Coordinates of C-alpha atoms and ligand atoms in Angstrom, one line a residue:
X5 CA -6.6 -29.0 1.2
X6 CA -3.1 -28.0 1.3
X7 CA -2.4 -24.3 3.3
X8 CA -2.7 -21.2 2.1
X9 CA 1.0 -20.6 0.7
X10 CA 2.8 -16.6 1.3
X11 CA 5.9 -15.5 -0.4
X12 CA 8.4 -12.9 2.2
X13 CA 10.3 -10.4 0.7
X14 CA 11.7 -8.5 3.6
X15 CA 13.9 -6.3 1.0
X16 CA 15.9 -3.6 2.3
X17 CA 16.9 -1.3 5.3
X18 CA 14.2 -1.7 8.2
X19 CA 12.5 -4.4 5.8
X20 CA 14.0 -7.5 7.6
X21 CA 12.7 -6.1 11.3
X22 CA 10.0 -5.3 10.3
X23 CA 9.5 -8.6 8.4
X24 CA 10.5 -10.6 11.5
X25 CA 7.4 -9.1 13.9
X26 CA 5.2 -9.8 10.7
X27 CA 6.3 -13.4 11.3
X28 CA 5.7 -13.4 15.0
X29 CA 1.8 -12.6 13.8
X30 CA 2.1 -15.5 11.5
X31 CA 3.0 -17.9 13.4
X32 CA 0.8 -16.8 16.2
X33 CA -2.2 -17.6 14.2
X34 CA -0.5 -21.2 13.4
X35 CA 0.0 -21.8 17.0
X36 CA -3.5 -20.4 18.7
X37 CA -5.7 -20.3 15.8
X38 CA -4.9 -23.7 14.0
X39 CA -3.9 -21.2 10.9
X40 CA -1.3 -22.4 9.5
X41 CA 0.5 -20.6 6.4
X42 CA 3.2 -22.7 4.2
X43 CA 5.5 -19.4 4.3
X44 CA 8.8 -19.0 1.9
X45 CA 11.1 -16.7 2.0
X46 CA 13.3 -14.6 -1.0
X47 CA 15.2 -11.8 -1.8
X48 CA 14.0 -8.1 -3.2
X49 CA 15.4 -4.8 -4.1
X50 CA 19.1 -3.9 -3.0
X51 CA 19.5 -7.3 -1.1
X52 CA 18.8 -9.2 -4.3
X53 CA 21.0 -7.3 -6.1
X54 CA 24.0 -7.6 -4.1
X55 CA 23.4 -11.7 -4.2
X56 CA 21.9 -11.8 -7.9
X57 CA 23.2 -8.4 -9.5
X58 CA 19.6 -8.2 -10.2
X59 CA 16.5 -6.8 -7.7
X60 CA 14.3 -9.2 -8.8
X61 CA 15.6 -12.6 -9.8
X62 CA 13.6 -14.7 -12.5
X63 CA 13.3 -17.6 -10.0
X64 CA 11.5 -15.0 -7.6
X65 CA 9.8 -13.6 -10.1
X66 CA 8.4 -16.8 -11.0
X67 CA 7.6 -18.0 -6.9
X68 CA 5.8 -14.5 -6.5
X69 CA 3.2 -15.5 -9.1
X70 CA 2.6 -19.0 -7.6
X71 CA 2.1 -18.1 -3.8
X72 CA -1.3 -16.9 -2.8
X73 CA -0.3 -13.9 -1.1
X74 CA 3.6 -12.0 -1.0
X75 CA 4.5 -9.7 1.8
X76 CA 6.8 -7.7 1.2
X77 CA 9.2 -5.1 3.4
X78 CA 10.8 -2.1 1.9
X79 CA 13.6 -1.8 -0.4
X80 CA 16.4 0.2 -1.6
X81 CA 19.4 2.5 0.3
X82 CA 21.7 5.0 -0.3
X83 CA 23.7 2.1 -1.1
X84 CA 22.1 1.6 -4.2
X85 CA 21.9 5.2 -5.3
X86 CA 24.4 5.5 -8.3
X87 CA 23.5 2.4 -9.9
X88 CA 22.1 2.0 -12.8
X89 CA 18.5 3.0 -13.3
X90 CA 17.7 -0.5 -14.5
X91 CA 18.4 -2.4 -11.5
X92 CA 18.0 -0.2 -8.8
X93 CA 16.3 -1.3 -5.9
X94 CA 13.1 -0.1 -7.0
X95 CA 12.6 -1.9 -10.3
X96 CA 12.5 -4.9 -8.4
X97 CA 9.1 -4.3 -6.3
X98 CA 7.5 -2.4 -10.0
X99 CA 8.4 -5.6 -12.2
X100 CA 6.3 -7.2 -9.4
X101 CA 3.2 -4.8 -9.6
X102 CA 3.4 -5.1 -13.8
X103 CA 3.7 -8.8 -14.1
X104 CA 1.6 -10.0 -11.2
X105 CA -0.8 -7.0 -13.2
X106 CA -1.2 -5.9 -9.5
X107 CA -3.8 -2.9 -11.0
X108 CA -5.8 -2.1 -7.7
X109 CA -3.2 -0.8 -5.1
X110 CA -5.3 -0.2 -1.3
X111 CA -3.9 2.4 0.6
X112 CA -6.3 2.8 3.7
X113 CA -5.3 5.7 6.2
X114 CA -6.8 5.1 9.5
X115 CA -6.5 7.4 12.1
X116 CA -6.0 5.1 15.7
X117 CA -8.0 7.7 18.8
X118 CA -4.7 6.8 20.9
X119 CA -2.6 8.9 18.3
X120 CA -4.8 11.9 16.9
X121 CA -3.3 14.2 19.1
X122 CA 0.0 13.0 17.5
X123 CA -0.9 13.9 13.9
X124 CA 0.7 17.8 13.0
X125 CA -3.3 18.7 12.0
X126 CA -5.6 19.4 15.1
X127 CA -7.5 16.5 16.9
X128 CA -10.8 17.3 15.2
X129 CA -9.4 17.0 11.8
X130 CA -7.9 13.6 11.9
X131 CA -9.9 11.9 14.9
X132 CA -11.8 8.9 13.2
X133 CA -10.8 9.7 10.2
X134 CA -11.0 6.1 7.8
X135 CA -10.1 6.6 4.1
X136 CA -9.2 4.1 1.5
X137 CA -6.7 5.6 -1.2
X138 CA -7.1 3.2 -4.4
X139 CA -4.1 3.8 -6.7
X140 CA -3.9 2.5 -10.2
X141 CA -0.7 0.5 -9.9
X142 CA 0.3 -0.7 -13.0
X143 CA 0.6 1.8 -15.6
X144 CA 0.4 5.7 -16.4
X145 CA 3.5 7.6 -16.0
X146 CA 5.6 5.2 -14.2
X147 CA 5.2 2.3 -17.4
X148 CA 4.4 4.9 -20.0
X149 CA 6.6 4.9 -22.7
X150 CA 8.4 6.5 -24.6
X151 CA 10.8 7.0 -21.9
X152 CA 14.4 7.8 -21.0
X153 CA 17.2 10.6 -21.6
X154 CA 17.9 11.9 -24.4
X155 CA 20.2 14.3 -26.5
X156 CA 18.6 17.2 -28.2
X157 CA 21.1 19.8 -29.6
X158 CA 23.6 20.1 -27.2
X159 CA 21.5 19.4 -24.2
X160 CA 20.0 16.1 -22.3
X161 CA 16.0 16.0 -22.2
X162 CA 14.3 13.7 -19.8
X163 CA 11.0 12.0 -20.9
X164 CA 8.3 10.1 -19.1
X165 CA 4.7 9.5 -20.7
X166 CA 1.7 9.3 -18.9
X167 CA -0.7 6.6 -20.7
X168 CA -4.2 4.9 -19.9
X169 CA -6.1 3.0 -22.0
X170 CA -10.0 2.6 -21.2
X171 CA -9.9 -1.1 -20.0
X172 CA -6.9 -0.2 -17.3
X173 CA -9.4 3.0 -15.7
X174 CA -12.4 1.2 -15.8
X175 CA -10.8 -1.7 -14.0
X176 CA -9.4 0.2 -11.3
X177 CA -12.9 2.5 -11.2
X178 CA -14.6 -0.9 -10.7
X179 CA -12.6 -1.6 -8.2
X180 CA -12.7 1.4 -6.2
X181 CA -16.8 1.4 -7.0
X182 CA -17.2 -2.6 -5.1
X183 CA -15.0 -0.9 -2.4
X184 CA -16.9 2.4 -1.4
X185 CA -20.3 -0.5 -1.4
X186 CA -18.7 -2.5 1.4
X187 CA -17.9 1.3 3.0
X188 CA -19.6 4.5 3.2
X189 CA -20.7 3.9 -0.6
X190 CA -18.8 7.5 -1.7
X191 CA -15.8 7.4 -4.0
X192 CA -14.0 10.7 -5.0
X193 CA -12.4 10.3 -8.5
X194 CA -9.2 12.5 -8.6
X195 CA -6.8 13.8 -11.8
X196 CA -6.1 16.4 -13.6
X197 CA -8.8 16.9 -16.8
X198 CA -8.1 20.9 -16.7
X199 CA -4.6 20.0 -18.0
X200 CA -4.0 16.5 -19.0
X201 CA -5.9 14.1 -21.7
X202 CA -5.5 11.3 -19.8
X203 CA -7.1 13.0 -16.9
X204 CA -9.9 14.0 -19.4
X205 CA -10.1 10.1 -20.2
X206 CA -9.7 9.4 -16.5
X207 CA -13.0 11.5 -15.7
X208 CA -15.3 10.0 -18.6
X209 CA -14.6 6.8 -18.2
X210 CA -15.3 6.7 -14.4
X211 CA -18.4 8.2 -15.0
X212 CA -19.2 5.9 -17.7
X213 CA -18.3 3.1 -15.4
X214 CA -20.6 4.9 -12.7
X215 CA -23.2 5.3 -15.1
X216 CA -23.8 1.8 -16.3
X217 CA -22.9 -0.2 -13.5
X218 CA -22.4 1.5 -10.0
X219 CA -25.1 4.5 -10.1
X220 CA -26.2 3.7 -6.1
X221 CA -22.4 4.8 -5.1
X222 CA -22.6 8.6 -4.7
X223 CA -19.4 9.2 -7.2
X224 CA -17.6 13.2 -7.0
X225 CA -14.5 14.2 -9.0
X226 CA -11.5 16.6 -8.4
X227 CA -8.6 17.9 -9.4
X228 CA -5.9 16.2 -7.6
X229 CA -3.8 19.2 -6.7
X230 CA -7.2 20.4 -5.0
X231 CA -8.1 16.9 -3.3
X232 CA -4.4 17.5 -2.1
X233 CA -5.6 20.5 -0.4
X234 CA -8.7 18.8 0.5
X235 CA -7.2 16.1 2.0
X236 CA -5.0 18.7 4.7
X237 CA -8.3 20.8 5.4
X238 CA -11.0 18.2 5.9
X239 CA -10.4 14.5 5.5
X240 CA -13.0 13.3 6.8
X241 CA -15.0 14.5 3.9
X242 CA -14.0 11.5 1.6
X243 CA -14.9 7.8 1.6
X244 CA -12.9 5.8 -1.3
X245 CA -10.3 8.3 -3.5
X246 CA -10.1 6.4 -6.7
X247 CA -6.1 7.9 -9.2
X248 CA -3.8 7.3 -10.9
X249 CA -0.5 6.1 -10.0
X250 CA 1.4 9.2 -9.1
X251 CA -1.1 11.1 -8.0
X252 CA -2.0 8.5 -5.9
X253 CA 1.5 7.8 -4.8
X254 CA 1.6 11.3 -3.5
X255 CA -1.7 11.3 -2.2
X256 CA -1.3 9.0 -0.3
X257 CA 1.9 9.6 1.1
X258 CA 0.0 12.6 2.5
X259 CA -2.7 11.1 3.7
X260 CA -1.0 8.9 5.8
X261 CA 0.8 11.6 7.6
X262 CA -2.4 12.6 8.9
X263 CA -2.5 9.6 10.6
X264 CA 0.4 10.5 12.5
X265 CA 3.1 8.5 11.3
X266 CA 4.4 6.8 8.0
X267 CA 5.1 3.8 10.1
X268 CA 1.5 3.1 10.3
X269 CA 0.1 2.3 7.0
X270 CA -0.5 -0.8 5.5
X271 CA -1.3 -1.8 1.8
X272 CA -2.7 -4.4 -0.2
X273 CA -1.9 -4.7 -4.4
X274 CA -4.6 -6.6 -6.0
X275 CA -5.0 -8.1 -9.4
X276 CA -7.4 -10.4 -11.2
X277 CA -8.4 -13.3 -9.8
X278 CA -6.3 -16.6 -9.5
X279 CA -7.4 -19.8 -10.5
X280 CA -8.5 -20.9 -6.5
X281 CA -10.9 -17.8 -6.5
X282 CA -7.7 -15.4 -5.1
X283 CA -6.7 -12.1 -6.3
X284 CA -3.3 -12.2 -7.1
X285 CA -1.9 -10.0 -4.1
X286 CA 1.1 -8.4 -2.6
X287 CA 1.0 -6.5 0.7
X288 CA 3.3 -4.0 1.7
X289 CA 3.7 -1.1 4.0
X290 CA 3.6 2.5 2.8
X291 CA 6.6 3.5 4.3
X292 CA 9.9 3.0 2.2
X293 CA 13.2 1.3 4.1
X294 CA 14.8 4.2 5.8
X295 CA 18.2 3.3 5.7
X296 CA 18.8 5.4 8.6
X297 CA 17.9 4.3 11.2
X298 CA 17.7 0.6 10.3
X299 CA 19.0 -1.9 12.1
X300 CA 18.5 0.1 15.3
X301 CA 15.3 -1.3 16.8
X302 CA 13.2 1.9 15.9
X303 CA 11.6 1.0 13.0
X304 CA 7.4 0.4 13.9
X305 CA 6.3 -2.8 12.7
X306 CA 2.8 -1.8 12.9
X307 CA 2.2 -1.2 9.1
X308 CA 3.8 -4.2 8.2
X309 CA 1.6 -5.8 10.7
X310 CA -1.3 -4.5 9.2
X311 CA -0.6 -5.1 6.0
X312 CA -1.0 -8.8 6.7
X313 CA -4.2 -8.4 8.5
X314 CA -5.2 -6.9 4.5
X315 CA -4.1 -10.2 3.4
X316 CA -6.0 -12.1 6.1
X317 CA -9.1 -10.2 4.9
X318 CA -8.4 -9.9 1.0
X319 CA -6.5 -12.9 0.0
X320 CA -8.0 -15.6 2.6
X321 CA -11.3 -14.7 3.6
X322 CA -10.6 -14.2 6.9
X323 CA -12.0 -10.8 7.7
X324 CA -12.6 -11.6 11.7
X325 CA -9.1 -12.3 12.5
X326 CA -8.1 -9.1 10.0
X327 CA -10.3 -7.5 12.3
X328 CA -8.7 -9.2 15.1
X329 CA -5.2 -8.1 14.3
X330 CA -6.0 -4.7 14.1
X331 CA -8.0 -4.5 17.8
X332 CA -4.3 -5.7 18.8
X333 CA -2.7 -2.8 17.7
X334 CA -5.3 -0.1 18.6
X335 CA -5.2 -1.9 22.1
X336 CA -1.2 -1.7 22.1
X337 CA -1.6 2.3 21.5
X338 CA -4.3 2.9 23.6
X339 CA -1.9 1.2 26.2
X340 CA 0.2 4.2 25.6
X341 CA 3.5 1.6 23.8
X342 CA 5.3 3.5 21.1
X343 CA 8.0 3.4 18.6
X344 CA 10.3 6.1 18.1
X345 CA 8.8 7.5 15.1
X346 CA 5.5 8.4 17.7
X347 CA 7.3 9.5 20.4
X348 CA 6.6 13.0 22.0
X349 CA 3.8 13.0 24.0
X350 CA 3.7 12.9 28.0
X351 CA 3.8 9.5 29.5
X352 CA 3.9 7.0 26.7
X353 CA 6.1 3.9 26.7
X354 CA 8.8 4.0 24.3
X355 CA 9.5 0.2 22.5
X356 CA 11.8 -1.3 20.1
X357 CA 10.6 -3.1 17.1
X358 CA 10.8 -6.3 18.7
X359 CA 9.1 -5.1 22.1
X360 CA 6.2 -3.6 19.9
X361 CA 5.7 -7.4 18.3
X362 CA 5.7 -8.7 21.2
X363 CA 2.8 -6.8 23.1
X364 CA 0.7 -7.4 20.1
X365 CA 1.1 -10.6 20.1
X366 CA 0.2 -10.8 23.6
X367 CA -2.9 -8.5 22.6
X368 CA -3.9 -11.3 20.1
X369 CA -3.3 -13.7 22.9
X370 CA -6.0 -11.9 25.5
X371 CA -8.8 -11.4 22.4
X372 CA -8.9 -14.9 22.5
Ligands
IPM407 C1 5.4 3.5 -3.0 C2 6.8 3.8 -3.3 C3 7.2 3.2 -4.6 C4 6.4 4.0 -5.7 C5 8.7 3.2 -4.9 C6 9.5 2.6 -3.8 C7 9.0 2.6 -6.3 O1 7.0 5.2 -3.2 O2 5.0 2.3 -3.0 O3 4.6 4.4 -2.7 O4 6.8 5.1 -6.1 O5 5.3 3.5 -6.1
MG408 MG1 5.3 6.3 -2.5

């Protein structure tokens, strides 16, 4: 059989060194676990642009839907800014989530013991805390149409639609539902019913889903702009958040600040199964490509990182070494190393990108 094949995109700003510690892992498991991935490499976002005049070139386009699994970095810049809305930076990673129908997006927000204190709420709150965010990624308000700017009268009018059909909530519901069975078998279902018809939609057919199929998983729904609230007061108090996809891209945004740092959380995009019995898949970390300070060996690679143990675990089965991955990063903090982003505390090791891919590799090294 021939390897398991992954697409790179490193993309933009802190993209390419975060990418490069990500490949450190990769060929790690090539070298000491006889694990060897036939990786490629290709452009995204703003550095496709500047190459293509396009963030997402057909040919890439086309190699993304053949691989088994795509990493991808961060894109977009300040650089990028005033062009036009069609092929900023951005469009380049969505065209990837709609035509790789990447539905299920997995947002978990793990709270490592070495950084609770770090986290702005108190220890109790966050220590422990394990949560899986599952976004609906491929439609809603951010595919809805109609769309655009407008003239009315004499003034400009901005539209976006927010849109689900059944088929594209039960899917993601499903989803959420085999998740929370593999978990703590709880998944909070969160829109907004008191205002919106497609958060009244949202709520029946979850429950219908619940109903017919998933009635063991203890299944509770709220508001979003309350689970927001929730989510600051007491985390701990969910298991699997099922939303849509800007609630969920706000959602989880905050959720992963309770962990202590943006630079820590990983995520895997999921669609229907491939032919070999794989979901189609990207993995990417939550954090965007913050321009400034890229190129400056401050960026933490750790999401990144962990965003490929997700695609050891989702797209090739190979949940021990997933598992494996991350024991080398909660070693690395517990040894007290951090990036600048987690700096603060009394008597931790500050590292650069490259010095933080190194000790885990040399934590992978010693689980051996
Ligand atoms: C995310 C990001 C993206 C989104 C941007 C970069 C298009 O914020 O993945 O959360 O809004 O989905
Ligand atoms: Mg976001």
């Amino acid at each position: 059989m021939s390897n398991p094949s992954i697409l790179i995109l490193p993309g933009d700003g802190i993209g390419p060194e975060v990418m490069a510690e990500v490949a450190k892992i990769i060929d790690w498991f090539g070298a000491k676990r006889g694990k060897t991935f036939d990786v490629s490499e290709d452009l995204v976002g703003g550095a496709a642009y500047d190459v293509h005049g396009t963030p997402l070139h057909d040919d890439t386009m086309e190699r993304a839907q053949n691989v088994d699994a795509v990493l991808l970095g961060a894109v977009g810049g300040p650089k990028y800014d005033s062009l036009d809305f069609s092929v900023k930076p951005e469009r380049g990673l969505l065209r990837l989530r709609k035509e790789m129908d990447l539905f299920a997006n997995l947002r978990p927000a793990q709270c490592f013991d070495a950084l609770a204190d770090f986290s702005s709420l108190k220890k109790d709150v966050v220590a422990g805390l394990d949560i899986m965010i599952v976004r609906e990624l491929t439609s809603g308000i951010y595919f809805g149409e109609p769309r655009g700017i407008i003239h009315e009268g004499n003034e400009r009018v901005g539209i976006n639609t927010q849109r689900y059909t059944e088929s594209e909530i039960a899917r993601v519901a499903r989803s959420a539902f085999e998740l929370a069975r593999k978990r703590s078998n709880r998944v909070c279902s969160m829109e907004k019913a008191n205002v919106m018809e497609s958060g009244v939609l949202w709520r029946e057919v979850v429950t219908e889903v619940h109903q017919a199929e998933y009635a063991d998983v203890e299944l509770s729904h709220m508001y979003a702009d309350a689970g927001a609230m929730q989510l600051c007061r007491w985390p701990k108090q969910f298991d699997v958040i099922v939303t849509d996809n800007l609630f969920g891209d706000m959602l989880s945004d905050a959720a992963a600040m309770l962990t202590g740092s943006l630079g820590m959380l990983p995520s895997a995009s999921l669609g229907a199964p491939m032919a070999n019995g794989r979901p189609k898949a990207l993995y990417e970390p939550v954090h965007g490509s913050a321009p400034d300070i890229a190129g400056q060996g401050k960026a933490n690679p750790i999401a990144c990182i962990l965003s490929f143990a997700m695609a050891l675990r989702y797209s090739f089965d190979l949940g021990e070494d997933a598992t494996r991955v991350e024991k080398a990063v909660e070693k690395v903090l517990a040894d007290g190393l951090r990036t600048a982003d987690l700096l603060g505390e009394e008597g931790v090791t500050p590292v650069t990108t490259g010095e933080m891919g190194d000790a885990i590799v040399t934590a992978l090294d010693a689980s051996l």
